[in-house]
Short mmCIF file of C-alpha atoms in Angstrom, two decimals:
data_model
loop_
_atom_site.label_atom_id
_atom_site.label_comp_id
_atom_site.label_asym_id
_atom_site.label_seq_id
_atom_site.Cartn_x
_atom_site.Cartn_y
_atom_site.Cartn_z
CA MET A 1 -17.07 34.02 -17.52
CA GLU A 2 -14.83 33.44 -20.54
CA VAL A 3 -15.49 37.00 -21.68
CA GLU A 4 -14.51 38.34 -18.26
CA ILE A 5 -11.29 36.32 -18.31
CA LYS A 6 -10.45 37.69 -21.75
CA GLU A 7 -11.10 41.26 -20.61
CA GLU A 8 -8.89 40.83 -17.54
CA PHE A 9 -6.02 39.63 -19.72
CA HIS A 10 -6.48 42.61 -22.06
CA LYS A 11 -6.46 45.05 -19.11
CA ILE A 12 -2.86 44.17 -18.26
CA GLY A 13 -1.77 44.03 -21.88
CA PHE A 14 -1.82 40.29 -22.65
CA MET A 15 -3.09 38.80 -25.88
CA LEU A 16 -4.27 35.18 -26.25
CA ASP A 17 -2.56 32.96 -28.82
CA ASN A 18 -5.09 30.13 -29.21
CA GLU A 19 -7.96 32.09 -27.71
CA GLU A 20 -10.71 29.45 -27.64
CA GLU A 21 -8.52 26.70 -26.17
CA ILE A 22 -6.87 28.95 -23.58
CA LEU A 23 -10.17 30.41 -22.39
CA LYS A 24 -11.61 26.90 -21.92
CA LYS A 25 -8.65 25.89 -19.78
CA CYS A 26 -8.76 29.11 -17.77
CA LEU A 27 -12.47 28.61 -17.15
CA THR A 28 -11.72 25.10 -15.85
CA PHE A 29 -9.04 26.53 -13.54
CA CYS A 30 -11.50 29.07 -12.14
CA ILE A 31 -14.12 26.39 -11.45
CA ASN A 32 -11.73 23.84 -9.94
CA TYR A 33 -9.93 26.30 -7.67
CA ASN A 34 -12.82 28.70 -6.97
CA LEU A 35 -11.04 31.69 -8.52
CA LYS A 36 -12.40 34.94 -9.90
CA PRO A 37 -11.19 36.03 -13.35
CA SER A 38 -9.18 38.84 -11.74
CA ASP A 39 -7.53 36.39 -9.31
CA LEU A 40 -6.68 34.04 -12.15
CA VAL A 41 -5.07 36.78 -14.22
CA SER A 42 -3.13 38.04 -11.18
CA SER A 43 -1.75 34.53 -10.72
CA TRP A 44 -0.80 34.46 -14.41
CA GLU A 45 1.10 37.73 -14.00
CA VAL A 46 3.10 36.22 -11.12
CA TYR A 47 3.77 33.10 -13.18
CA TYR A 48 4.80 35.28 -16.15
CA LEU A 49 7.33 37.20 -14.04
CA ASN A 50 8.71 34.11 -12.30
CA ARG A 51 9.27 32.33 -15.60
CA GLN A 52 10.78 35.52 -17.11
CA LEU A 53 8.72 35.19 -20.27
CA ASP A 54 9.44 37.78 -22.94
CA GLU A 55 6.30 37.81 -25.07
CA SER A 56 3.12 39.52 -23.93
CA THR A 57 1.07 36.75 -25.51
CA VAL A 58 -0.45 33.92 -23.48
CA GLN A 59 0.70 30.71 -25.17
CA ASN A 60 -1.29 27.48 -24.96
CA SER A 61 1.97 25.61 -24.33
CA GLU A 62 2.33 27.46 -21.01
CA MET A 63 -1.00 26.25 -19.61
CA ASP A 64 0.41 23.08 -18.05
CA GLY A 65 3.08 25.05 -16.23
CA PHE A 66 0.49 27.63 -15.17
CA LEU A 67 -1.68 24.83 -13.75
CA LEU A 68 1.21 23.60 -11.60
CA HIS A 69 1.76 27.18 -10.43
CA LEU A 70 -1.90 27.43 -9.38
CA GLN A 71 -1.70 24.13 -7.52
CA THR A 72 1.40 25.33 -5.66
CA GLU A 73 -0.39 28.54 -4.70
CA GLN A 74 -3.37 26.57 -3.42
CA LYS A 75 -1.14 24.31 -1.35
CA GLU A 76 0.77 27.23 0.17
CA ALA A 77 -2.51 28.94 1.04
CA VAL A 78 -3.71 25.78 2.77
CA LEU A 79 -0.51 25.55 4.81
CA ARG A 80 -0.86 29.20 5.86
CA GLU A 81 -4.45 28.62 6.93
CA GLU A 82 -3.41 25.79 9.24
CA HIS A 83 -1.56 28.28 11.47
CA ASN A 84 -4.52 30.67 11.78
CA LEU A 85 -6.27 31.22 15.10
CA HIS A 86 -8.94 28.70 15.93
CA VAL A 87 -12.48 30.06 15.50
CA TYR A 88 -14.72 28.62 18.18
CA SER A 89 -17.97 26.96 17.18
CA SER A 90 -20.91 25.37 18.95
CA LYS A 91 -18.93 22.14 19.27
CA ASP A 92 -16.29 23.89 21.36
CA VAL A 93 -18.91 25.55 23.58
CA ASP A 94 -20.60 22.21 24.24
CA MET A 95 -17.25 20.66 25.02
CA ILE A 96 -16.42 23.41 27.55
CA LEU A 97 -19.85 23.06 29.17
CA ASN A 98 -19.35 19.32 29.36
CA ASP A 99 -16.00 19.83 31.10
CA GLU A 100 -17.65 22.18 33.62
CA GLU A 101 -20.27 19.53 34.38
CA GLU A 102 -17.50 17.01 34.99
CA ASP A 103 -15.79 19.42 37.41
CA LEU A 104 -19.05 19.88 39.33
CA LYS A 105 -19.56 16.13 39.54
CA GLU A 106 -16.14 15.76 41.09
CA VAL A 107 -17.11 18.19 43.87
CA ILE A 108 -20.73 17.13 44.39
CA PRO A 109 -21.18 13.39 44.99
CA GLY A 110 -23.75 11.77 42.76
CA THR A 111 -25.02 8.40 41.64
CA PRO A 112 -22.13 6.32 40.21
CA THR A 113 -22.50 5.67 36.49
CA ASP A 114 -20.62 3.60 33.96
CA LYS A 115 -18.88 6.23 31.86
CA THR A 116 -17.99 4.57 28.60
CA LEU A 117 -18.77 7.49 26.31
CA ARG A 118 -16.63 10.58 25.90
CA LEU A 119 -17.73 13.88 24.41
CA ASP A 120 -14.99 15.48 22.42
CA SER A 121 -14.53 18.18 19.89
CA GLU A 122 -13.82 17.29 16.32
CA PRO A 123 -10.35 15.90 15.63
CA PHE A 124 -7.79 17.40 13.29
CA ASP A 125 -8.76 21.05 13.84
CA SER A 126 -5.76 21.99 11.73
CA THR A 127 -6.77 19.72 8.88
CA VAL A 128 -8.22 21.50 5.89
CA LYS A 129 -11.35 19.97 4.38
CA SER A 130 -13.63 20.98 1.56
CA ASN A 131 -16.98 22.63 2.14
CA ALA A 132 -18.85 19.51 1.15
CA ASN A 133 -17.51 17.39 3.95
CA GLY A 134 -15.58 17.24 7.11
CA TYR A 135 -13.65 19.05 9.73
CA SER A 136 -12.48 22.62 9.55
CA SER A 137 -10.89 25.25 11.74
CA GLY A 138 -14.27 26.76 12.47
CA LYS A 139 -14.79 28.30 9.04
CA PRO A 140 -15.37 26.67 5.68
CA SER A 141 -12.36 26.36 3.42
CA LYS A 142 -12.38 28.43 0.25
CA HIS A 143 -10.26 25.88 -1.59
CA VAL A 144 -12.50 23.64 -3.64
CA THR A 145 -11.03 20.62 -5.37
CA PRO A 146 -12.64 17.95 -7.58
CA PHE A 147 -12.10 15.41 -4.79
CA GLY A 148 -13.94 17.60 -2.30
CA LEU A 149 -16.90 17.98 -4.67
CA ARG A 150 -17.56 14.24 -4.87
CA THR A 151 -21.14 13.23 -4.17
CA ASP A 152 -20.59 9.49 -3.59
CA LYS A 153 -18.30 9.66 -0.57
CA PHE A 154 -17.77 6.39 1.31
CA VAL A 155 -20.11 4.51 -1.00
CA VAL A 156 -19.39 0.78 -1.24
CA LYS A 157 -17.95 0.11 -4.70
CA PHE A 158 -17.36 -3.64 -4.41
CA ASN A 159 -19.00 -6.19 -2.14
CA ILE A 160 -17.63 -9.66 -1.38
CA ASN A 161 -20.10 -12.52 -0.88
CA ASN A 162 -23.06 -10.15 -1.42
CA LEU A 163 -23.01 -8.76 2.12
CA PRO A 164 -25.80 -6.28 2.96
CA ASP A 165 -24.88 -2.73 2.03
CA THR A 166 -25.43 -0.98 5.37
CA GLU A 167 -22.47 1.37 5.21
CA ASN A 168 -23.91 3.93 2.81
CA GLY A 169 -26.95 4.78 4.87
CA ASP A 170 -24.92 5.24 8.03
CA THR A 171 -22.50 7.51 6.20
CA GLU A 172 -25.23 9.75 4.85
CA HIS A 173 -26.72 10.13 8.31
CA ALA A 174 -23.32 10.89 9.80
CA ASN A 175 -22.53 13.51 7.17
CA GLU A 176 -25.78 15.36 7.85
CA ASN A 177 -24.84 16.02 11.48
CA LEU A 178 -21.07 16.23 11.04
CA GLU A 179 -20.77 20.01 11.36
CA ASP A 180 -23.03 20.82 14.30
CA ASP A 181 -23.40 17.67 16.40
CA ILE A 182 -20.96 16.44 19.01
CA ILE A 183 -19.54 13.08 18.05
CA LYS A 184 -20.07 10.60 20.84
CA ARG A 185 -17.36 8.01 20.53
CA VAL A 186 -16.18 4.95 22.37
CA HIS A 187 -12.50 4.14 22.49
CA PRO A 188 -11.45 0.69 21.24
CA ALA A 189 -12.35 -1.74 24.01
CA LYS A 190 -8.86 -3.22 24.33
CA LYS A 191 -5.51 -2.74 22.67
CA CYS A 192 -4.70 -5.58 20.30
CA SER A 193 -1.49 -7.58 20.58
CA LEU A 194 1.03 -6.94 17.81
CA VAL A 195 3.91 -9.38 17.21
CA PHE A 196 6.28 -9.22 14.23
CA HIS A 197 7.63 -12.44 12.70
CA GLY A 198 10.80 -13.24 10.83
CA SER A 199 13.67 -10.93 10.02
CA GLY A 200 14.53 -8.63 7.17
CA PRO A 201 16.60 -5.69 5.99
CA GLU A 202 17.05 -2.98 8.60
CA PRO A 203 16.73 0.79 8.00
CA GLY A 204 19.99 2.17 6.65
CA CYS A 205 21.16 -1.19 5.29
CA ARG A 206 23.55 -1.36 2.34
CA PHE A 207 22.37 -2.90 -0.91
CA MET A 208 23.33 -3.16 -4.60
CA TYR A 209 26.67 -4.71 -3.61
CA ASP A 210 25.72 -8.13 -4.96
CA ARG A 211 27.46 -10.35 -7.49
CA ILE A 212 26.16 -12.71 -10.18
CA GLU A 213 27.15 -15.55 -7.86
CA ASP A 214 24.81 -14.15 -5.20
CA ARG A 215 21.91 -14.17 -7.64
CA PHE A 216 22.65 -17.75 -8.66
CA ASN A 217 22.92 -18.90 -5.03
CA ALA A 218 19.61 -17.24 -4.16
CA LEU A 219 17.79 -19.31 -6.79
CA GLU A 220 19.77 -22.47 -6.05
CA ASN A 221 18.99 -22.31 -2.33
CA ARG A 222 15.29 -21.95 -3.02
CA ILE A 223 15.23 -25.00 -5.31
CA ARG A 224 17.12 -27.09 -2.76
CA ARG A 225 14.92 -25.93 0.11
CA HIS A 226 11.78 -26.76 -1.89
CA ALA A 227 13.16 -30.21 -2.77
CA ALA A 228 14.02 -30.91 0.87
CA VAL A 229 10.49 -30.07 2.04
CA LEU A 230 8.85 -32.27 -0.62
CA SER A 231 11.19 -35.15 0.19
CA SER A 232 10.76 -34.93 3.97
CA SER A 233 6.97 -34.91 3.62
CA GLY A 234 7.09 -38.65 2.78
CA LEU A 235 4.65 -38.16 -0.09
CA TYR A 236 7.25 -38.25 -2.85
CA GLU A 237 10.47 -40.03 -3.74
CA GLU A 238 13.93 -38.56 -3.46
CA PRO A 239 14.51 -36.05 -6.30
CA MET A 240 16.50 -37.38 -9.25
CA ASP A 241 18.36 -35.86 -12.20
CA PRO A 242 15.70 -35.11 -14.87
CA THR A 243 18.28 -34.72 -17.67
CA ILE A 244 19.31 -38.41 -17.65
CA ALA A 245 17.55 -40.70 -20.17
CA SER A 246 15.32 -43.21 -18.39
CA GLN A 247 12.29 -45.33 -19.29
CA ARG A 248 11.00 -45.44 -15.73
CA ASN A 249 9.23 -42.66 -13.91
CA VAL A 250 11.38 -40.33 -11.81
CA PHE A 251 10.60 -37.45 -9.47
CA ALA A 252 12.45 -34.17 -10.04
CA VAL A 253 12.30 -30.71 -8.47
CA GLY A 254 13.23 -27.57 -10.36
CA MET A 255 12.32 -24.08 -11.48
CA ILE A 256 10.12 -23.29 -14.48
CA CYS A 257 12.05 -21.30 -17.11
CA CYS A 258 11.49 -20.09 -20.65
CA ASP A 259 13.92 -20.90 -23.46
CA GLY A 260 13.77 -17.29 -24.70
CA GLU A 261 13.00 -13.74 -23.62
CA GLY A 262 9.33 -13.87 -24.64
CA HIS A 263 6.28 -15.18 -22.87
CA LEU A 264 6.00 -18.80 -21.82
CA ASN A 265 4.26 -21.22 -24.20
CA GLU A 266 3.90 -25.00 -24.31
CA LYS A 267 6.90 -25.36 -26.65
CA SER A 268 9.28 -23.19 -24.62
CA ILE A 269 8.97 -24.69 -21.11
CA LEU A 270 12.24 -25.66 -19.42
CA LEU A 271 12.86 -27.22 -16.00
CA GLN A 272 16.05 -26.11 -14.26
CA SER A 273 17.06 -28.52 -11.51
CA SER A 274 19.55 -27.89 -8.70
CA VAL A 275 23.33 -28.16 -8.97
CA GLU A 276 23.20 -31.09 -6.55
CA HIS A 277 21.03 -33.22 -8.84
CA SER A 278 21.78 -32.08 -12.39
CA GLY A 279 24.60 -29.57 -12.21
CA GLY A 280 22.07 -26.77 -12.75
CA GLN A 281 21.23 -27.95 -16.27
CA CYS A 282 17.85 -27.41 -17.93
CA VAL A 283 15.68 -29.97 -19.68
CA ARG A 284 12.66 -29.37 -21.90
CA LEU A 285 9.35 -30.08 -20.14
CA ASP A 286 6.42 -31.63 -22.03
CA LEU A 287 2.99 -31.18 -20.40
CA HIS A 288 0.76 -32.52 -23.18
CA ASN A 289 -0.36 -35.49 -21.01
CA LEU A 290 -1.81 -33.18 -18.34
CA SER A 291 -5.45 -32.12 -18.62
CA GLN A 292 -4.97 -29.17 -16.26
CA PHE A 293 -1.99 -27.09 -15.13
CA SER A 294 -0.96 -23.53 -14.36
CA ILE A 295 2.71 -22.49 -14.34
CA PHE A 296 4.78 -19.31 -14.25
CA PRO A 297 8.43 -18.47 -14.90
CA GLY A 298 10.30 -18.78 -11.62
CA GLN A 299 7.81 -21.21 -10.09
CA ILE A 300 9.38 -24.12 -8.18
CA VAL A 301 7.59 -27.40 -8.92
CA GLY A 302 7.96 -31.11 -8.44
CA VAL A 303 7.50 -33.19 -11.59
CA GLU A 304 6.77 -36.90 -11.97
CA GLY A 305 7.54 -38.23 -15.43
CA HIS A 306 10.04 -40.02 -17.66
CA ASN A 307 12.73 -38.88 -20.09
CA PRO A 308 13.15 -41.55 -22.78
CA SER A 309 15.59 -39.56 -24.95
CA GLY A 310 17.46 -37.48 -22.37
CA HIS A 311 16.27 -34.27 -24.06
CA CYS A 312 12.64 -33.94 -22.92
CA LEU A 313 10.95 -34.79 -19.62
CA ILE A 314 7.38 -35.97 -20.31
CA ALA A 315 5.37 -35.07 -17.21
CA SER A 316 2.59 -37.21 -15.80
CA LYS A 317 2.09 -35.07 -12.68
CA VAL A 318 3.12 -31.59 -11.52
CA VAL A 319 3.33 -30.75 -7.80
CA ASP A 320 3.01 -26.97 -7.48
CA TYR A 321 2.61 -26.59 -3.72
CA VAL A 322 4.79 -26.77 -0.61
CA PRO A 323 3.64 -29.15 2.17
CA LEU A 324 3.17 -27.45 5.53
CA LEU A 325 5.90 -28.76 7.78
CA ALA A 326 8.04 -26.22 9.57
CA SER A 327 7.45 -23.10 11.58
CA PRO A 328 8.16 -19.84 9.75
CA ASP A 329 10.82 -18.96 12.35
CA GLU A 330 12.68 -22.29 12.06
CA ASP A 331 15.54 -20.71 10.11
CA LEU A 332 16.30 -18.20 12.85
CA HIS A 333 19.39 -18.48 15.02
CA PRO A 334 18.56 -20.48 18.21
CA ALA A 335 19.16 -17.48 20.47
CA LYS A 336 17.04 -15.25 18.23
CA LYS A 337 14.29 -17.90 18.04
CA GLN A 338 14.21 -18.20 21.83
CA ALA A 339 13.90 -14.43 22.20
CA VAL A 340 11.05 -14.35 19.66
CA ASP A 341 9.23 -17.19 21.45
CA GLN A 342 9.55 -15.38 24.78
CA GLU A 343 8.22 -12.17 23.25
CA ILE A 344 5.23 -13.99 21.77
CA GLN A 345 4.45 -15.74 25.07
CA ALA A 346 4.70 -12.48 27.01
CA THR A 347 2.44 -10.71 24.54
CA GLU A 348 -0.15 -13.50 24.46
CA SER A 349 -0.27 -13.57 28.26
CA THR A 350 -0.97 -9.83 28.32
CA TYR A 351 -3.70 -9.84 25.67
CA THR A 352 -6.54 -12.30 25.55
CA GLN A 353 -7.42 -13.83 22.23
CA GLY A 354 -10.57 -12.45 20.67
CA GLU A 355 -11.96 -10.52 17.77
CA ILE A 356 -9.95 -7.77 16.15
CA SER A 357 -11.23 -4.78 14.21
CA THR A 358 -8.98 -3.51 11.44
CA LEU A 359 -9.17 -0.87 8.75
CA ILE A 360 -6.89 -1.48 5.75
CA ALA A 361 -6.14 1.03 2.98
CA SER A 362 -3.62 1.13 0.16
CA GLY A 363 -1.98 4.21 -1.35
CA PRO A 364 -1.37 6.46 -3.07
CA PHE A 365 -3.23 8.78 -0.71
CA THR A 366 -3.31 11.76 -3.08
CA THR A 367 -5.25 12.73 -6.17
CA THR A 368 -3.43 13.36 -9.43
CA ASP A 369 -4.20 17.09 -9.44
CA ASN A 370 -2.56 18.06 -6.12
CA LEU A 371 -0.54 16.93 -3.09
CA LEU A 372 -3.07 17.94 -0.45
CA PHE A 373 -3.53 14.31 0.73
CA GLU A 374 -7.31 14.72 0.81
CA PRO A 375 -8.03 10.96 0.54
CA LEU A 376 -5.84 10.33 3.61
CA THR A 377 -7.62 13.07 5.54
CA GLU A 378 -11.04 11.58 4.76
CA LEU A 379 -9.80 8.10 5.60
CA LEU A 380 -8.58 9.22 9.03
CA ALA A 381 -11.87 11.04 9.61
CA TYR A 382 -13.67 7.79 8.81
CA ALA A 383 -11.34 5.91 11.18
CA THR A 384 -12.14 8.31 14.02
CA ARG A 385 -15.81 7.39 13.63
CA LYS A 386 -15.25 3.63 13.39
CA LEU A 387 -12.27 3.50 15.81
CA PRO A 388 -10.66 0.22 14.69
CA GLN A 389 -8.11 -1.39 16.95
CA LEU A 390 -5.59 -1.50 14.11
CA LEU A 391 -5.25 0.82 11.11
CA ILE A 392 -3.06 -0.66 8.34
CA LEU A 393 -1.80 1.69 5.62
CA LEU A 394 0.08 0.31 2.61
CA GLY A 395 2.27 2.62 0.50
CA PRO A 396 3.08 4.46 -1.60
CA PHE A 397 2.80 7.52 0.63
CA VAL A 398 5.03 9.95 -1.30
CA ASP A 399 4.27 8.49 -4.71
CA SER A 400 7.13 8.82 -7.20
CA GLU A 401 4.56 8.41 -10.01
CA HIS A 402 2.60 11.52 -8.99
CA PRO A 403 2.64 14.15 -11.78
CA GLU A 404 3.99 16.92 -9.52
CA ILE A 405 6.80 14.75 -8.18
CA LYS A 406 7.73 13.43 -11.62
CA LYS A 407 7.93 16.99 -12.98
CA GLY A 408 9.97 18.21 -9.99
CA THR A 409 7.61 21.07 -9.12
CA VAL A 410 7.40 20.38 -5.36
CA ASP A 411 9.17 22.89 -3.13
CA ARG A 412 9.84 20.52 -0.22
CA SER A 413 12.01 17.46 0.17
CA PHE A 414 10.33 14.07 0.02
CA ASP A 415 11.20 13.41 3.67
CA GLU A 416 9.54 16.68 4.68
CA ILE A 417 6.40 15.73 2.78
CA PHE A 418 6.30 12.33 4.50
CA HIS A 419 6.80 13.71 7.99
CA MET A 420 4.53 16.74 7.62
CA GLU A 421 1.72 15.24 5.57
CA ILE A 422 1.71 11.60 6.72
CA LEU A 423 3.24 11.22 10.18
CA ARG A 424 1.75 14.44 11.50
CA ARG A 425 -1.75 13.37 10.46
CA LEU A 426 -1.23 9.91 11.96
CA GLN A 427 0.02 11.45 15.19
CA ASP A 428 -3.14 13.58 15.40
CA TYR A 429 -5.22 10.47 14.77
CA VAL A 430 -3.67 8.35 17.55
CA GLU A 431 -3.74 11.26 20.01
CA TYR A 432 -7.44 11.72 19.32
CA SER A 433 -8.34 8.01 19.30
CA GLY A 434 -6.59 7.21 22.56
CA PRO A 435 -3.81 4.84 23.66
CA GLU A 436 -5.66 1.73 22.45
CA ALA A 437 -5.48 2.68 18.76
CA GLN A 438 -2.53 1.44 16.70
CA VAL A 439 -1.31 2.27 13.20
CA LEU A 440 0.85 0.04 11.01
CA ILE A 441 2.44 1.48 7.85
CA VAL A 442 4.12 -0.54 5.08
CA PRO A 443 6.47 1.09 2.52
CA SER A 444 6.39 0.69 -1.25
CA THR A 445 9.06 0.74 -3.93
CA ARG A 446 7.19 3.75 -5.33
CA ASP A 447 7.89 5.81 -2.19
CA ALA A 448 10.17 8.60 -3.38
CA HIS A 449 11.71 9.14 0.08
CA HIS A 450 12.53 5.49 0.84
CA ASP A 451 15.10 2.91 -0.28
CA PHE A 452 14.47 1.73 -3.84
CA VAL A 453 15.15 -1.93 -3.10
CA PHE A 454 13.01 -5.04 -2.69
CA PRO A 455 12.53 -6.41 -0.08
CA GLN A 456 12.39 -3.04 1.68
CA PRO A 457 13.37 -2.07 5.23
CA ALA A 458 10.79 -0.42 7.44
CA PHE A 459 10.39 3.34 7.75
CA GLU A 460 12.30 5.10 10.50
CA ILE A 461 9.65 6.68 12.71
CA HIS A 462 10.61 9.95 14.43
CA PRO A 463 10.10 10.98 17.15
CA PRO A 464 10.55 7.66 19.00
CA SER A 465 7.56 8.42 21.25
CA LEU A 466 5.29 7.56 18.32
CA LYS A 467 6.63 4.02 18.03
CA HIS A 468 4.26 2.75 20.72
CA GLN A 469 1.25 3.42 18.52
CA ILE A 470 2.66 4.05 15.02
CA THR A 471 4.79 1.18 13.73
CA SER A 472 6.38 0.48 10.38
CA LEU A 473 6.61 -3.00 8.87
CA ARG A 474 9.08 -4.25 6.29
CA ASN A 475 7.90 -4.79 2.73
CA PRO A 476 7.03 -7.63 2.61
CA GLY A 477 6.43 -8.49 6.24
CA VAL A 478 4.44 -10.76 8.54
CA PHE A 479 2.84 -9.90 11.86
CA SER A 480 0.24 -11.30 14.26
CA ALA A 481 -2.59 -9.22 15.69
CA ASN A 482 -4.51 -10.98 18.47
CA GLN A 483 -2.91 -14.23 17.24
CA VAL A 484 -4.23 -13.67 13.69
CA ARG A 485 -1.26 -13.90 11.34
CA VAL A 486 -1.20 -11.41 8.47
CA GLY A 487 1.22 -10.96 5.58
CA CYS A 488 1.65 -7.60 3.85
CA CYS A 489 3.28 -6.82 0.51
CA THR A 490 2.85 -3.70 -1.65
CA ALA A 491 4.19 -5.25 -4.87
CA ASP A 492 1.38 -5.91 -7.35
CA ILE A 493 2.23 -9.57 -7.94
CA LEU A 494 -1.31 -10.45 -9.10
CA ARG A 495 -1.08 -8.20 -12.13
CA GLN A 496 2.37 -9.54 -12.99
CA LEU A 497 1.29 -13.17 -12.65
CA SER A 498 -1.75 -12.60 -14.85
CA GLY A 499 0.59 -11.56 -17.67
CA GLU A 500 3.08 -14.41 -17.18
CA GLU A 501 0.78 -17.38 -16.56
CA LEU A 502 0.58 -20.38 -18.89
CA SER A 503 -2.39 -22.62 -18.08
CA ARG A 504 -4.68 -25.30 -19.42
CA ASN A 505 -8.15 -25.94 -18.02
CA PRO A 506 -10.75 -28.63 -18.73
CA LYS A 507 -13.54 -27.55 -21.07
CA ASP A 508 -16.02 -27.62 -18.21
CA GLY A 509 -13.56 -25.99 -15.78
CA THR A 510 -13.84 -22.53 -14.24
CA PRO A 511 -11.72 -19.83 -15.92
CA ILE A 512 -8.91 -18.41 -13.80
CA ASP A 513 -9.39 -14.82 -12.63
CA ARG A 514 -6.86 -12.56 -10.96
CA MET A 515 -7.99 -13.35 -7.42
CA THR A 516 -7.32 -17.04 -8.10
CA PHE A 517 -3.61 -16.20 -8.28
CA ILE A 518 -3.63 -15.64 -4.52
CA HIS A 519 -3.99 -19.42 -4.25
CA TYR A 520 -0.75 -19.89 -6.19
CA ILE A 521 1.10 -17.48 -3.91
CA HIS A 522 0.09 -19.56 -0.90
CA GLN A 523 1.12 -22.74 -2.69
CA GLN A 524 4.63 -21.43 -3.29
CA LYS A 525 4.89 -19.84 0.18
CA ILE A 526 6.57 -16.73 -1.18
CA PHE A 527 5.48 -13.11 -1.51
CA HIS A 528 6.88 -12.60 -4.99
CA TRP A 529 8.19 -14.59 -7.95
CA ILE A 530 11.98 -14.45 -7.62
CA PHE A 531 12.80 -15.22 -11.26
CA ARG A 532 11.16 -12.06 -12.56
CA LEU A 533 12.42 -10.03 -9.62
CA LEU A 534 16.05 -10.79 -10.45
CA GLN A 535 15.59 -9.18 -13.85
CA LYS A 536 14.99 -5.83 -12.10
CA HIS A 537 17.89 -3.66 -11.01
CA PHE A 538 16.54 -2.84 -7.56
CA ILE A 539 16.49 -6.45 -6.31
CA SER A 540 19.18 -7.35 -3.80
CA PRO A 541 19.87 -11.12 -3.62
CA GLN A 542 21.08 -10.80 -0.03
CA PHE A 543 17.48 -9.92 0.93
CA LEU A 544 15.68 -12.56 -1.17
CA LYS A 545 15.51 -14.99 1.75
CA PHE A 546 13.11 -12.56 3.43
CA LEU A 547 10.51 -13.08 0.69
CA SER A 548 9.57 -16.52 1.97
CA TYR A 549 6.73 -16.82 4.46
CA LEU A 550 6.45 -20.55 5.15
CA GLN A 551 3.46 -21.46 7.29
CA THR A 552 1.87 -18.04 7.31
#
């Protein structure tokens, strides 16, 4: 095929600069996008004219731009296909016949039966899928992508607790009959209750109007709140000033800090106490007497120890958890708390407590080579087969790190992409799945169309009619589904903690892995480490109080 590509270029008067390299790339383009050599060269001619290139030589440096041009052409062709007339298939005929049978049964009395199954046509008729899998508009799509050519679709990659791998076999069987068989489906038995807890920034809120004083107060309030909880638990003494020289043991509460800009080490640990107890001063913290510990910058801890010189607090015990005392909504205004309690009681009286089926997925929902949102389409197709009561999608949705978005080659606004590619697909999903299905979406700081602030307000869902089944949660946020409380956060705190942690383990102890850090998050009762957050420009101190999730 490389020879054919070369001949097509020569026919229209183009020479190849780095012939071997360019032909390899062009061959890859033809394979990935199912193009003939003549189609590829025609696309190059359009690209050449649009870019107003002067030379009649194909340069290797133009291949990246030409690839983006091809991807844009593919995407536009897909969008045009979605508006084509529907081509009826055997599934549609069976559906029509089924409807006629139902009409006859309404006229002619028969034996009553328990109708729990519905026969429907395939969902998402307007959704473009690859030939290898999925729904179509009655004809196979000619657009072939690397994602669509995968052979290990819906194969379990990671198994927790060595559960039996039954999913793969079911998927293979389902894929065999996906094109020609009618999918018999059962709607979710009962709609799950959905209650949102706490408060947070609202859509359209103002941020980045903070002062240094606001940042200081945010940290100070957290230290004081932590100290109050430890003291009221009755397990520890009243916090004292750790900077005062004393031969007797004292109990102090403060934040772990580093004496420099580098990573924490055993010689650079500082403990910053509150203004109330020490005027906000720091004291060096010595942990050599402890056989085991794990600390991070920004972590609030209680320390038992003595300070013989006034310059170094020698710790004998570190308390790195928050006792469970108060309700997470205790800090709300009394009127607001009463309204929340009434809402919860009304919801719980409507829905009985029981099992809940959920499907959770995290973005981005695109592949790096295009913005066709093929992973999202396959996920929703999977959800229509499993029909969970609640579908939870975590951002990013319009990923600011996607190559096409970073290079500015998209021809639509980010809001248009979100509404057309995300909300439209979700609307099709809930309409197909019935009124019992619910979707919950959580934004990310990588969403190009949303506020670049943390914590983040929820998405504004339009039109309002979708809000009954498609709901957006703040980032981070807490909700209850059938009285099961769930916290969601799209910030990758586990990766950040793994790079900041300073720990010591016994020789026979178990090494700490990344999943162990989840335990530390629960101990601190906060979604993210504030100290590191305040070093980022998109953090608004006025919203930091929303990071806490006591008693979740």
